Each structure stands twice: as structure tokens, then as C-alpha cells.
Tab-separated table of C-alpha atoms and ligand atoms in Angstrom:
chain	number	residue	atom	x	y	z
O	1	MET	CA	113.931	122.941	86.087
O	2	PHE	CA	114.137	124.216	89.839
O	3	ASP	CA	114.892	121.156	90.872
O	4	ASN	CA	117.819	122.055	93.260
O	5	LYS	CA	115.321	124.387	94.977
O	6	GLU	CA	112.696	124.707	96.847
O	7	ARG	CA	109.532	124.434	95.605
O	8	THR	CA	106.671	126.181	97.380
O	9	ASN	CA	103.680	125.690	95.232
O	10	ILE	CA	101.036	128.647	94.849
O	11	ASN	CA	98.014	127.004	95.777
O	12	GLU	CA	98.973	126.565	99.173
O	13	LEU	CA	99.861	130.897	99.492
O	14	GLY	CA	96.667	131.384	96.872
O	15	GLU	CA	96.866	134.440	95.012
O	16	PHE	CA	96.493	137.242	97.569
O	17	GLY	CA	99.121	134.859	99.611
O	18	LEU	CA	101.574	136.102	96.845
O	19	ILE	CA	100.295	139.220	95.801
O	20	SER	CA	100.895	140.023	99.158
O	21	TYR	CA	104.681	138.515	98.867
O	22	LEU	CA	105.210	140.574	96.240
O	23	ASN	CA	103.690	143.802	97.739
O	24	LYS	CA	106.466	142.825	100.465
O	25	ALA	CA	108.486	143.001	98.467
O	26	VAL	CA	108.023	146.321	96.371
O	27	GLU	CA	109.577	149.048	97.204
O	28	ILE	CA	107.556	152.823	96.298
O	29	THR	CA	110.330	156.196	95.687
O	30	GLU	CA	108.689	158.652	92.939
O	31	PRO	CA	106.357	162.068	93.707
O	32	SER	CA	104.171	160.878	90.895
O	33	THR	CA	102.608	157.465	92.655
O	34	VAL	CA	99.769	158.052	95.529
O	35	LYS	CA	99.199	154.631	95.323
O	36	GLY	CA	100.379	151.478	94.559
O	37	ILE	CA	99.616	147.842	94.970
O	38	GLY	CA	96.804	147.279	97.473
O	39	ASP	CA	93.670	149.346	95.910
O	40	ASP	CA	91.411	148.518	93.079
O	41	ALA	CA	93.679	150.862	90.711
O	42	ALA	CA	97.193	152.990	91.728
O	43	VAL	CA	96.631	156.569	91.629
O	44	LEU	CA	99.551	158.744	89.431
O	45	ASP	CA	99.789	162.836	89.624
O	46	PHE	CA	101.958	163.996	87.102
O	47	SER	CA	100.312	167.703	87.350
O	48	ASP	CA	101.625	169.609	84.792
O	49	SER	CA	103.205	166.884	82.663
O	50	LYS	CA	101.285	164.619	79.717
O	51	THR	CA	101.122	160.458	80.351
O	52	LEU	CA	102.724	158.227	78.584
O	53	ILE	CA	101.848	154.496	78.909
O	54	SER	CA	103.364	150.958	76.722
O	55	THR	CA	101.653	147.558	76.665
O	56	ASP	CA	103.933	144.624	75.955
O	57	LEU	CA	103.411	140.918	76.270
O	58	LEU	CA	105.942	138.439	76.587
O	59	LEU	CA	105.193	134.642	75.901
O	60	GLU	CA	106.956	131.871	76.315
O	61	GLY	CA	107.888	130.005	73.307
O	62	ILE	CA	107.360	133.316	71.602
O	63	HIS	CA	109.341	135.983	73.249
O	64	PHE	CA	111.667	133.869	74.871
O	65	ASP	CA	112.698	130.582	75.684
O	66	LEU	CA	113.359	128.749	79.375
O	67	ARG	CA	116.115	126.964	78.427
O	68	TYR	CA	118.277	129.771	78.286
O	69	VAL	CA	117.056	132.928	79.669
O	70	PRO	CA	117.185	132.335	83.090
O	71	LEU	CA	113.700	133.769	85.283
O	72	LYS	CA	116.218	136.567	87.016
O	73	HIS	CA	116.695	138.309	83.566
O	74	LEU	CA	113.282	137.237	82.109
O	75	GLY	CA	111.838	139.870	84.973
O	76	TYR	CA	115.196	142.250	84.412
O	77	LYS	CA	114.516	142.314	80.509
O	78	ALA	CA	110.658	142.205	81.192
O	79	ILE	CA	110.816	145.681	82.605
O	80	GLN	CA	113.503	147.117	80.261
O	81	VAL	CA	111.851	146.870	76.995
O	82	ASN	CA	109.045	147.819	78.046
O	83	LEU	CA	110.789	151.846	79.404
O	84	SER	CA	112.699	151.872	76.157
O	85	ASP	CA	109.709	152.466	74.561
O	86	ILE	CA	108.867	155.937	77.356
O	87	TYR	CA	112.414	156.614	75.940
O	88	ALA	CA	111.641	156.280	72.836
O	89	MET	CA	108.832	159.301	73.498
O	90	ASN	CA	111.688	161.429	74.987
O	91	GLY	CA	110.106	160.594	78.474
O	92	THR	CA	110.530	159.589	82.376
O	93	ALA	CA	109.305	156.183	82.932
O	94	SER	CA	107.790	156.652	87.086
O	95	GLN	CA	105.846	153.140	87.140
O	96	VAL	CA	105.494	150.399	85.901
O	97	THR	CA	102.621	147.332	85.912
O	98	PHE	CA	103.439	143.927	86.059
O	99	SER	CA	101.766	140.872	85.467
O	100	ILE	CA	101.639	137.373	84.877
O	101	GLY	CA	100.258	134.136	84.358
O	102	LEU	CA	101.726	130.662	85.362
O	103	SER	CA	101.245	127.251	85.016
O	104	SER	CA	101.471	125.087	87.446
O	105	LYS	CA	104.776	124.124	86.582
O	106	PHE	CA	106.177	127.363	87.677
O	107	PRO	CA	106.178	127.085	92.059
O	108	LEU	CA	106.746	130.274	94.224
O	109	GLU	CA	110.055	130.538	93.463
O	110	ALA	CA	110.509	131.173	90.620
O	111	VAL	CA	108.739	134.210	90.772
O	112	GLU	CA	110.201	135.261	93.393
O	113	GLU	CA	112.528	135.415	90.692
O	114	ILE	CA	111.208	136.669	88.021
O	115	TYR	CA	110.526	139.679	90.936
O	116	GLU	CA	113.865	140.160	91.950
O	117	GLY	CA	115.027	141.049	88.168
O	118	ALA	CA	112.206	142.819	87.325
O	119	LEU	CA	112.057	145.420	90.903
O	120	ILE	CA	116.063	145.531	90.249
O	121	ALA	CA	115.372	147.133	86.934
O	122	CYS	CA	113.166	148.713	88.723
O	123	LYS	CA	115.498	150.375	91.196
O	124	LYS	CA	118.256	150.972	88.771
O	125	TYR	CA	116.094	153.442	86.310
O	126	ASN	CA	113.996	155.171	89.620
O	127	VAL	CA	110.544	153.722	89.000
O	128	ASP	CA	107.824	151.671	90.810
O	129	LEU	CA	106.214	148.501	90.309
O	130	ILE	CA	102.475	150.114	91.192
O	131	GLY	CA	99.943	146.824	90.460
O	132	GLY	CA	99.397	144.077	87.998
O	133	ASP	CA	97.350	140.862	87.632
O	134	THR	CA	97.962	137.351	88.025
O	135	SER	CA	96.608	134.062	87.510
O	136	ALA	CA	97.329	130.724	86.366
O	137	SER	CA	97.538	130.062	82.659
O	138	VAL	CA	97.222	126.840	81.053
O	139	GLN	CA	100.681	126.300	78.708
O	140	GLY	CA	103.674	128.245	79.490
O	141	LEU	CA	104.212	131.565	81.190
O	142	VAL	CA	102.863	135.125	80.525
O	143	ILE	CA	104.780	138.499	81.453
O	144	SER	CA	102.847	141.524	80.535
O	145	VAL	CA	104.060	145.387	81.497
O	146	THR	CA	102.738	148.461	81.250
O	147	SER	CA	105.024	151.577	81.474
O	148	ILE	CA	103.864	154.768	82.681
O	149	GLY	CA	105.864	158.246	82.475
O	150	TYR	CA	106.195	161.746	81.509
O	151	ALA	CA	106.973	164.518	79.932
O	152	LYS	CA	106.625	168.405	79.139
O	153	THR	CA	104.282	169.248	76.113
O	154	ASP	CA	107.102	170.360	73.981
O	155	LYS	CA	109.952	167.347	74.343
O	156	ILE	CA	107.690	164.777	73.364
O	157	ALA	CA	109.304	163.247	69.995
O	158	TYR	CA	107.236	161.472	68.032
O	159	ARG	CA	107.650	159.105	64.590
O	160	SER	CA	106.218	161.446	62.667
O	161	GLY	CA	107.966	164.509	63.048
O	162	ALA	CA	111.627	163.891	61.061
O	163	LYS	CA	111.929	166.668	58.990
O	164	GLN	CA	113.622	167.186	55.248
O	165	GLY	CA	117.586	167.919	55.776
O	166	ASP	CA	117.920	166.379	59.318
O	167	LEU	CA	120.529	164.257	60.750
O	168	LEU	CA	119.977	160.690	61.501
O	169	CYS	CA	121.294	159.092	64.629
O	170	VAL	CA	121.482	156.097	66.436
O	171	SER	CA	122.806	155.430	70.302
O	172	GLY	CA	125.191	152.803	71.057
O	173	ASP	CA	126.032	150.142	68.807
O	174	LEU	CA	123.482	147.504	66.275
O	175	GLY	CA	122.953	143.946	65.554
O	176	GLY	CA	124.373	142.351	68.825
O	177	ALA	CA	121.421	141.196	70.542
O	178	TYR	CA	120.720	139.517	67.291
O	179	VAL	CA	124.018	138.125	66.984
O	180	GLY	CA	123.759	137.208	70.948
O	181	LEU	CA	120.683	135.162	70.376
O	182	GLN	CA	122.803	132.589	67.371
O	183	LEU	CA	125.429	132.378	69.975
O	184	LEU	CA	122.255	130.529	72.981
O	185	GLU	CA	120.265	128.935	70.236
O	186	ARG	CA	124.297	127.442	68.859
O	187	GLU	CA	125.213	126.240	72.230
O	188	LYS	CA	121.174	125.094	73.185
O	189	GLN	CA	121.331	122.349	70.094
O	190	VAL	CA	124.555	121.397	71.363
O	191	TYR	CA	122.780	121.168	74.568
O	192	LEU	CA	120.218	119.107	73.747
O	193	GLU	CA	122.158	116.555	71.351
O	194	ASN	CA	124.128	116.060	74.453
O	195	PRO	CA	123.449	117.165	77.658
O	196	LYS	CA	127.027	116.463	79.150
O	197	ILE	CA	128.635	119.086	76.791
O	198	GLN	CA	128.618	122.425	79.243
O	199	PRO	CA	127.878	125.822	76.522
O	200	ASP	CA	130.679	127.954	75.092
O	201	LEU	CA	129.747	131.048	75.839
O	202	GLU	CA	133.253	132.147	77.260
O	203	GLY	CA	135.505	135.017	75.974
O	204	LYS	CA	131.165	136.735	74.065
O	205	ASP	CA	129.409	138.291	77.040
O	206	TYR	CA	128.447	141.270	75.664
O	207	ILE	CA	126.959	140.467	73.166
O	208	VAL	CA	125.444	137.792	75.321
O	209	GLU	CA	125.043	140.426	77.731
O	210	ARG	CA	122.381	142.070	74.529
O	211	GLN	CA	120.356	140.198	74.871
O	212	LEU	CA	119.436	138.466	77.927
O	213	LYS	CA	120.442	141.502	79.189
O	214	PRO	CA	119.116	144.902	77.817
O	215	GLU	CA	119.506	148.440	79.118
O	216	ALA	CA	116.337	150.854	78.082
O	217	ARG	CA	118.716	154.528	77.219
O	218	LYS	CA	117.429	156.278	79.723
O	219	ASP	CA	121.101	158.230	80.091
O	220	VAL	CA	120.761	158.526	76.071
O	221	ILE	CA	117.914	161.332	77.340
O	222	ALA	CA	119.800	162.273	80.431
O	223	LEU	CA	122.307	163.724	77.670
O	224	PHE	CA	119.008	165.230	75.018
O	225	GLU	CA	118.320	167.135	78.858
O	226	GLU	CA	121.804	168.256	79.455
O	227	PHE	CA	122.971	169.557	75.811
O	228	GLY	CA	120.305	170.664	74.949
O	229	ILE	CA	119.650	168.458	71.966
O	230	GLN	CA	115.661	168.296	70.640
O	231	PRO	CA	115.124	165.135	68.881
O	232	ASN	CA	112.697	166.009	66.102
O	233	ALA	CA	111.579	162.572	65.979
O	234	MET	CA	112.251	159.308	67.931
O	235	ILE	CA	112.398	155.693	68.059
O	236	ASP	CA	113.458	152.655	70.045
O	237	VAL	CA	114.871	150.056	68.001
O	238	SER	CA	113.702	146.752	68.805
O	239	ASP	CA	113.069	145.086	65.409
O	240	GLY	CA	116.146	146.508	63.627
O	241	LEU	CA	117.472	149.444	61.866
O	242	ALA	CA	115.508	148.668	59.165
O	243	SER	CA	112.307	148.391	59.953
O	244	GLU	CA	112.653	151.056	62.622
O	245	ILE	CA	113.848	153.915	59.922
O	246	ILE	CA	110.570	152.809	57.628
O	247	HIS	CA	108.255	153.625	60.665
O	248	ILE	CA	109.645	157.373	61.192
O	249	CYS	CA	109.568	157.649	57.098
O	250	GLU	CA	106.430	156.363	56.802
O	251	ALA	CA	104.994	158.319	59.906
O	252	SER	CA	106.887	161.763	59.135
O	253	ASN	CA	106.379	160.900	55.089
O	254	VAL	CA	109.636	161.717	54.380
O	255	GLY	CA	112.891	159.605	52.583
O	256	CYS	CA	115.771	159.611	53.707
O	257	LYS	CA	119.682	158.317	53.441
O	258	LEU	CA	121.968	156.075	55.470
O	259	TYR	CA	125.349	155.294	54.858
O	260	GLU	CA	126.417	151.389	55.655
O	261	GLU	CA	129.223	152.033	57.033
O	262	LYS	CA	128.040	155.083	59.208
O	263	ILE	CA	125.684	152.113	61.081
O	264	PRO	CA	127.555	151.084	64.827
O	265	ILE	CA	128.242	147.880	65.160
O	266	ASP	CA	130.808	146.755	67.776
O	267	PRO	CA	133.800	144.334	67.058
O	268	MET	CA	132.418	141.509	69.300
O	269	THR	CA	128.978	141.584	67.507
O	270	TYR	CA	130.725	141.745	64.401
O	271	ASP	CA	133.807	138.814	64.271
O	272	THR	CA	130.678	136.803	65.710
O	273	ALA	CA	128.641	137.236	63.183
O	274	ARG	CA	131.522	136.719	60.262
O	275	GLU	CA	131.670	133.564	62.349
O	276	PHE	CA	128.453	132.240	62.089
O	277	GLY	CA	128.858	133.791	57.788
O	278	LEU	CA	126.224	136.715	59.020
O	279	ASP	CA	126.642	139.756	56.967
O	280	PRO	CA	127.245	142.434	60.063
O	281	THR	CA	124.903	144.897	58.701
O	282	ILE	CA	122.415	142.688	57.925
O	283	CYS	CA	122.053	141.779	62.013
O	284	ALA	CA	122.275	145.587	62.434
O	285	LEU	CA	119.403	145.923	60.281
O	286	ASN	CA	117.261	143.330	60.648
O	287	GLY	CA	118.326	141.257	63.859
O	288	GLY	CA	116.056	142.906	66.998
O	289	GLU	CA	116.355	143.679	70.048
O	290	ASP	CA	118.973	146.483	70.493
O	291	TYR	CA	116.992	148.925	72.237
O	292	GLU	CA	118.932	152.003	70.947
O	293	LEU	CA	116.550	155.026	70.426
O	294	LEU	CA	116.948	155.648	66.281
O	295	PHE	CA	116.216	159.507	66.187
O	296	THR	CA	116.882	162.680	63.506
O	297	ILE	CA	117.593	165.790	64.954
O	298	PRO	CA	117.835	169.981	63.100
O	299	GLN	CA	121.593	170.183	61.401
O	300	GLU	CA	121.653	173.072	63.994
O	301	GLN	CA	122.556	171.136	66.769
O	302	TYR	CA	125.368	169.151	64.508
O	303	ASP	CA	127.587	170.567	66.788
O	304	LYS	CA	125.947	169.230	70.532
O	305	VAL	CA	125.994	165.723	69.128
O	306	LYS	CA	129.371	165.596	67.444
O	307	ASN	CA	131.541	165.411	69.837
O	308	GLN	CA	129.358	162.830	72.005
O	309	LEU	CA	130.813	158.865	71.910
O	310	ASP	CA	127.435	157.141	72.209
O	311	ILE	CA	125.671	158.688	69.273
O	312	THR	CA	126.667	158.106	65.941
O	313	ILE	CA	125.095	159.772	62.596
O	314	ILE	CA	124.705	157.606	60.540
O	315	GLY	CA	122.590	159.194	57.557
O	316	TYR	CA	120.014	162.003	56.863
O	317	ILE	CA	116.445	162.685	55.975
O	318	THR	CA	115.466	164.096	52.337
O	319	GLU	CA	112.259	164.674	50.712
O	320	LYS	CA	109.659	162.089	50.729
O	321	ASN	CA	110.039	161.230	46.315
O	322	ALA	CA	113.874	160.421	46.804
O	323	GLY	CA	112.909	157.429	48.606
O	324	ARG	CA	114.541	156.071	51.543
O	325	ASP	CA	118.540	154.115	50.499
O	326	MET	CA	121.418	152.427	52.370
O	327	ILE	CA	124.394	153.832	50.152
O	328	SER	CA	126.770	150.318	50.278
O	329	LYS	CA	130.347	150.549	51.645
O	330	SER	CA	131.242	150.231	48.032
O	331	GLY	CA	129.355	152.850	46.865
O	332	ASN	CA	126.604	151.079	45.671
O	333	ILE	CA	122.902	152.203	46.534
O	334	HIS	CA	119.559	150.165	47.599
O	335	PRO	CA	116.212	150.431	48.869
O	336	ILE	CA	116.199	149.686	52.595
O	337	LYS	CA	113.799	146.914	53.223
O	338	ALA	CA	111.618	146.210	56.407
O	339	GLN	CA	112.435	143.041	57.328
O	340	GLY	CA	111.954	143.162	60.911
O	341	TRP	CA	112.491	140.617	63.557
O	342	ASN	CA	109.528	139.278	64.337
O	343	ALA	CA	107.632	137.299	67.314
O	344	PHE	CA	105.218	135.380	64.672
O	345	LYS	CA	108.143	134.454	61.833
O	346	GLU	CA	108.678	131.047	63.833
O	347	ASN	CA	105.449	130.190	64.392
O	348	GLU	CA	105.162	130.016	60.419
D	1	ADP	P1	91.359	143.057	91.458
D	1	ADP	O1	90.918	141.446	91.680
D	1	ADP	O2	90.792	144.016	91.740
D	1	ADP	O3	91.831	142.754	90.204
D	1	ADP	P2	93.492	141.717	92.675
D	1	ADP	O4	93.286	140.915	93.679
D	1	ADP	O5	94.195	141.281	91.614
D	1	ADP	O6	92.267	142.353	92.026
D	1	ADP	O7	94.635	142.744	92.389
D	1	ADP	C1	95.039	143.316	93.832
D	1	ADP	C2	96.096	143.931	94.270
D	1	ADP	O8	97.579	143.722	93.775
D	1	ADP	C3	96.491	145.705	93.033
D	1	ADP	O9	96.848	146.646	93.543
D	1	ADP	C4	96.659	144.825	92.022
D	1	ADP	O10	97.203	145.929	90.990
D	1	ADP	C5	98.135	144.095	92.695
D	1	ADP	N1	98.893	142.792	91.425
D	1	ADP	C6	97.690	142.042	91.685
D	1	ADP	N2	99.291	141.031	90.663
D	1	ADP	C7	99.947	141.589	91.120
D	1	ADP	C8	101.338	140.768	90.171
D	1	ADP	N3	101.829	139.903	89.473
D	1	ADP	N4	102.205	142.508	90.388
D	1	ADP	C9	102.066	143.445	91.442
D	1	ADP	N5	101.057	143.606	91.846
D	1	ADP	C10	100.298	142.515	91.059
D	2	MG	MG1	93.476	141.561	89.755
């Protein structure tokens, strides 16, 4: 995997050597970080805000496939998917911890690549990497990221805050990461059958990037702040629109109407889905990993969102007994089902 590169066995360096390497690579810039790497625990100070914490575990073979995910992208994505959870609370992410389990096939250079990607993401999103843990693993690569952030009490957007009459909105566009994954999987099969054939991803940059290099929507949180938009409820779209809508409806004890024709789908996502014989709407509803924000706002805030190019109103919140329905392009009503993308499916 790392054949053409220098290989430094991690055993030569030892765990402390690795940590000291990491410590040198890491820069602390956030005012709320009192102490980062180097003691038994990091120390943070959020003075008058509430603290937000979220963790994700990423396992090789379950959540990522190193045959088409470059290590640098993996480090970058591991940070992004985690920050997304803090933004989904309408918070500001400020720190992360980054833990890795490494089997013997990974030399130091592999760790450097992972951290390179992770630190690029940290820098871009203004978060400090303040610690982690390092261990050998029997098989494969394990990454766990915890993200920490803060928000004023009255700004926090829970899944449970949606109210009847709220507008249902989503940022960006959906389904791209899933269709990008289909493309990467296809090219992997072609490669496995004939390693001489180079992957054909020509002209598909957008959806490949949606899969390999997602961007958490910090900018949408900034836009809320700028325009005085306060979501009643919010969640990030990690498992597909259908499953996230159901999470909001269940937590908030409400129903909803979703309009298929309003679901934002990029033309490249649409065309590529069609090439694969997939329904683009299904890709948006049940694909995963778009890391957009799904939220509800009171109708009075309509004027604040109606001209935002990156926000689409896709439906509205109803009372619970009205059900959770999608109105299709042809006007038929379908109950929304949470198929959800989930990592367990692959092992069944
Ligand atoms: P402990 O034995 O108390 O767990 P460690 O030797 O594991 O301590 O960690 C020492 C310091 O190095 C801590 O500040 C820890 O957060 C940091 N650290 C360890 N592993 C990593 C890692 N993979 N990435 C970033 N920081 C790390
Ligand atoms: Mg430790």
C-alpha cells in the first residue's frame, strides 16, 4: 500500500515518540483551549456557554475501504463528519480529540498522512486538536474522533424542537455522496478484475468529492447568525434525508409533508444515478453521508430563508396524526420510511 514511500516502523519510534511527533505537528489557537496534548487530560474553558460533545468511531472495512480512500482524505473526513454533529446543534466546534488504532501494516508515514488530512480540516474550521489515544490493533485501522464545541443556551437546536407549521429546510444538495460511492465501488471492481485499467472518474469530481471529502456546514451556522435565523429543530444528514426527517418527527412528536420535487439534487448526482439505474430521489432519501443540515424554522422566518441560495424549503411540519408523508412529483402520497444507510448493512 505504501510501497513507493519511506517506511518508518512505528515500533522504532514507540508510542511516546509518535505522540511527540504529533505534538510538534499540532498548533493551538482557540481561546477556550487552556491545555492541549501533553498532560493526563486537556483543559478547556467555555465561560458562559454550554459545552457540546460528540464522538464517532470509524473502522476499516466497515466505514471506509482503503482501496479507494486515500489516508489524507480519511483523516480529513474523520474530522468533518464529527464537526458536523456540533454544527447540527447550532454550535461552534472548537476542539477535537483524535484516537487511532494501527495494525502492523501501517508505518509512521501512514499516520502522518492521516494527521495531515485531519490537521488541514482542523485549521480550516478553526478547531484545536487537543489530544487522543494511540494503540496497536490486531487488524486494520481504527479512528475515533470526539468533537467539542459550545453554544449559548437559547441557540442550541435539538432534534426535539420542531413545531406544527414549521418550514422544513435543508442546506446544499443531497444524494451526491451515495452516488459518488457507487462510482468508486464500480471502479474498484473494474480494478480488481484488471489492475491495468485506470479508474474512470473523469468529469465526476463533484460527487467523488462529496464522498471522499465532505465539508461540514459551518458556513450555514454562520449564515443563521448573520440573518438571525433560529432553527426550532436541527439534525445533520448522515444517514439519508428520510431517516433524519423521521428522527426529527419522532423526537418532536410531530408529522410532516415533504415535497419530492423540492428535494435539492445536483445535476451530476441526478445524471450519474440514472446511469446506474438508480432513482435520484431514493439516493437523496436513503443514501448517506451528505453532511448537510436539515432543520425546521417558524413560518415567521420565511423571509430570512427564501432568498438563501444554499437553503431549500422542502416541506413543512404537521401535527403527529397527519403522518409523515412525501408528496411525489406525480402527486401521490407515500409514507416516509427510514431505510437509512447504516454500517451494519454491509456485514449482513
Ligand atoms: P495516557 O497514558 O494517560 O493515556 P498517553 O501517553 O496516551 O497518556 O497520552 C499522552 C498525551 O498525548 C495526552 O495528552 C494525549 O491526549 C496525547 N495523545 C495520545 N495519543 C494521541 C493521538 N493519537 N493524537 C493526539 N494526541 C494524542
Ligand atoms: Mg493514552
